[in-house]
Short mmCIF file of C-alpha atoms and ligand atoms in Angstrom, two decimals:
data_model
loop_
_atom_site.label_atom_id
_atom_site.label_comp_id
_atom_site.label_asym_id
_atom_site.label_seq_id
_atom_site.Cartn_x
_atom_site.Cartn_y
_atom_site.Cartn_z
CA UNK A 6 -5.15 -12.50 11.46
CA UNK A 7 -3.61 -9.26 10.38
CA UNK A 8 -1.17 -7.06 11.99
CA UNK A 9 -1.81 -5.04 15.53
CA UNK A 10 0.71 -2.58 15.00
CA UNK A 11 0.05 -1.93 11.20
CA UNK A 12 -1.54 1.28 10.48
CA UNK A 13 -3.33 0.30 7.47
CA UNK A 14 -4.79 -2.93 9.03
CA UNK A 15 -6.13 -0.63 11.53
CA UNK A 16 -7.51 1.70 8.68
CA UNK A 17 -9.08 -1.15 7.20
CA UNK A 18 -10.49 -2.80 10.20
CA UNK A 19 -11.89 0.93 10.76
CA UNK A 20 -9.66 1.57 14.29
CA UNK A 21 -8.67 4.32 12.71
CA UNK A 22 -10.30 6.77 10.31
CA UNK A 23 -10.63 7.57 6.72
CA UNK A 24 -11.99 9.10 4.13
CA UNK A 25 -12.65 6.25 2.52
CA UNK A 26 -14.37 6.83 -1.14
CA UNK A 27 -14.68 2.87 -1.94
CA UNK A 28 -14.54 -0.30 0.29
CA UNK A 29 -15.58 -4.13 -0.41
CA UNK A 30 -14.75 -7.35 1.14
CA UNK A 31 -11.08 -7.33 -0.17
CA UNK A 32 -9.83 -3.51 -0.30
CA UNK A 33 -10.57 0.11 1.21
CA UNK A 34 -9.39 3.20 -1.11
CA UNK A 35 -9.24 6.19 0.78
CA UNK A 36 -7.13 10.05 0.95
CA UNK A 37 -4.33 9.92 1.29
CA UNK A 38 -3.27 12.28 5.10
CA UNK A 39 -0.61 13.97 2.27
CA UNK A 40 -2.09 14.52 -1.07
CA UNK A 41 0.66 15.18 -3.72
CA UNK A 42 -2.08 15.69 -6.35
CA UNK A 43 -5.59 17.16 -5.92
CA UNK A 44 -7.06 13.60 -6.31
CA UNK A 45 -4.93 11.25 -4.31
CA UNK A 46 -5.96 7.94 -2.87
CA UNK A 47 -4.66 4.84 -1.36
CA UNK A 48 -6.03 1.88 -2.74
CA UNK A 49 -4.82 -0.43 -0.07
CA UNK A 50 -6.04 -4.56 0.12
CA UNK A 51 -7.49 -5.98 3.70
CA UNK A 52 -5.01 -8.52 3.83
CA UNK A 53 -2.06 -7.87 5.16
CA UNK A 54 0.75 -8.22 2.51
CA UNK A 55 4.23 -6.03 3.51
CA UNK A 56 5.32 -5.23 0.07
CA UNK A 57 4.79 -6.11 -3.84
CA UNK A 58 7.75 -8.82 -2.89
CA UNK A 59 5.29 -10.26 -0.98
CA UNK A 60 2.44 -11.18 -3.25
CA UNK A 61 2.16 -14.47 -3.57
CA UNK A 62 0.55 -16.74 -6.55
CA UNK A 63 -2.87 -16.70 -4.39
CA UNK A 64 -3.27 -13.17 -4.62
CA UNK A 65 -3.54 -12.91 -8.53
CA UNK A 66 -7.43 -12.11 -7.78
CA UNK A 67 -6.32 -9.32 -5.78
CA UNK A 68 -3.95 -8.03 -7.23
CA UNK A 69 -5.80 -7.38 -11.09
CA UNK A 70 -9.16 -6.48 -8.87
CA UNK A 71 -7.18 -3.53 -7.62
CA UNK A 72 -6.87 -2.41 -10.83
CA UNK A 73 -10.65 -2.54 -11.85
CA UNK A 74 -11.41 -0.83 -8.41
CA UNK A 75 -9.14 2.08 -9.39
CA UNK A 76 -10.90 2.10 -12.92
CA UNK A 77 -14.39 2.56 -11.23
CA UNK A 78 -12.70 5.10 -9.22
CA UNK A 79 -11.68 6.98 -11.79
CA UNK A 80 -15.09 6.74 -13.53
CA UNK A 81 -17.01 8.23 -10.43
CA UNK A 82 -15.00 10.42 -9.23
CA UNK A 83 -14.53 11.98 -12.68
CA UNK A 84 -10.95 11.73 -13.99
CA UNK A 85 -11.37 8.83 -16.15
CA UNK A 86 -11.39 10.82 -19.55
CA UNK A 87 -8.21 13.48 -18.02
CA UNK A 88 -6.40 10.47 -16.82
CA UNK A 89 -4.12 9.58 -13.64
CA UNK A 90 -1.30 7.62 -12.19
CA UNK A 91 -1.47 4.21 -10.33
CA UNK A 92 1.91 4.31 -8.10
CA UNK A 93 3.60 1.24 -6.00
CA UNK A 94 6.67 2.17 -3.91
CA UNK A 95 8.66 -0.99 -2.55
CA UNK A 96 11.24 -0.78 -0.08
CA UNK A 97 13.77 1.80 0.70
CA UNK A 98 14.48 2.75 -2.58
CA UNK A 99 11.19 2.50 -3.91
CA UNK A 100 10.81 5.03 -0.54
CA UNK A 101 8.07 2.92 0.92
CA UNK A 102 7.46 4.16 3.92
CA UNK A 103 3.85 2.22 5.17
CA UNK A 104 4.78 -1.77 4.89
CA UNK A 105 1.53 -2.48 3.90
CA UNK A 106 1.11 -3.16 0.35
CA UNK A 107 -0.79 0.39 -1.53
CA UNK A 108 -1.32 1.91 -4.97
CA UNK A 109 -1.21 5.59 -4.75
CA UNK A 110 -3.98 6.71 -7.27
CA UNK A 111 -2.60 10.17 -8.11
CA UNK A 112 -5.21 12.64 -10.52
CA UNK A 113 -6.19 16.27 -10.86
CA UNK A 114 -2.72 17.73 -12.80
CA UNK A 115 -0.26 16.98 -14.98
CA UNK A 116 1.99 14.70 -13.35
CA UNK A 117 5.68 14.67 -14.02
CA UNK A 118 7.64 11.87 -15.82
CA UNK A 119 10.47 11.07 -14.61
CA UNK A 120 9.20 10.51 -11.19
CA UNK A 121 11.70 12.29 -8.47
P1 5GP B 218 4.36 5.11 0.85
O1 5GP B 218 5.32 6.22 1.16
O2 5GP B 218 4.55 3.94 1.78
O3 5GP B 218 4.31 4.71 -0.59
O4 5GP B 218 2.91 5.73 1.10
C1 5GP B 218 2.36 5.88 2.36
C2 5GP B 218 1.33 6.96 2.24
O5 5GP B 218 0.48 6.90 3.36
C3 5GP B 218 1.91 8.38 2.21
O6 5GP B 218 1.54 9.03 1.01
C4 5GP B 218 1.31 9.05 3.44
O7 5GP B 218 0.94 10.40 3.19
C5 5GP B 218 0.09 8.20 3.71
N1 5GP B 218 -0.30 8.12 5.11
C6 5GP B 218 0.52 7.93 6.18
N2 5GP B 218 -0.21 7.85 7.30
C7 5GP B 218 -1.51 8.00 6.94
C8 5GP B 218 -2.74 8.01 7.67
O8 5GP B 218 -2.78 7.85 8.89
N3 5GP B 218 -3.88 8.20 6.96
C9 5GP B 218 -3.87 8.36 5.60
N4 5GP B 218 -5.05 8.55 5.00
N5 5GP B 218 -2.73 8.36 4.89
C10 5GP B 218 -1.57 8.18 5.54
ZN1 ZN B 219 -1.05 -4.34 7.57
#
């Protein structure tokens, strides 16, 4: 059972909407309300896990199918070849601020390095 109160695992269990441009059985990836790049999704698991402290040993699946989802995203939304940024922010530092485990998937310019 995942969260009431947890607005991704209403996102994912569709109480609230999206723009979702991929979904399976495991993980939704959808636009982010905030876009800090002209392509920016959340790639953001079903299952509710608070932060990448969280992930436990059973979720090795999970976590490396994330990656191949945001590879195929890449691929069809066409910024495979100019490239892109997977992002995880943990905890206050980190500046987390949804406490539902999410990859930002960040295209469409060149990003800056060091991060802010
Ligand atoms: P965090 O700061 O936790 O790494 O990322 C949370 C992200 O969720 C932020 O980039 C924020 O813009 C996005 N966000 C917050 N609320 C919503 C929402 O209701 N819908 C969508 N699509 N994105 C949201
Ligand atoms: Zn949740």
């Amino acid at each position: 059972m995942t969260p009431t109160n947890c607005l991704f695992c209403k996102i994912t269990r569709g109480e609230i909407p999206a723009d979702t441009v991929y979904q399976d059985e495991f993980l939704l990836v959808f636009r982010d309300l905030n876009p800090q790049a002209p392509q920016h999704f959340l790639i953001v698991p079903r299952k509710h896990i608070a932060t990448t402290l969280d992930i436990a040993d059973t979720d090795m699946e999970l976590i490396g199918h994330i990656h191949r989802v945001a590879s195929k995203v890449a691929f069809e939304l066409g910024f495979a070849e100019s490239g892109f940024r997977i992002v995880n922010n943990c905890k206050g530092d980190g500046g987390q601020t949804v406490w539902h485990l999410h990859f930002h998937l960040l295209a469409g310019r060149q990003l800056n390095w060091p991060p802010g």
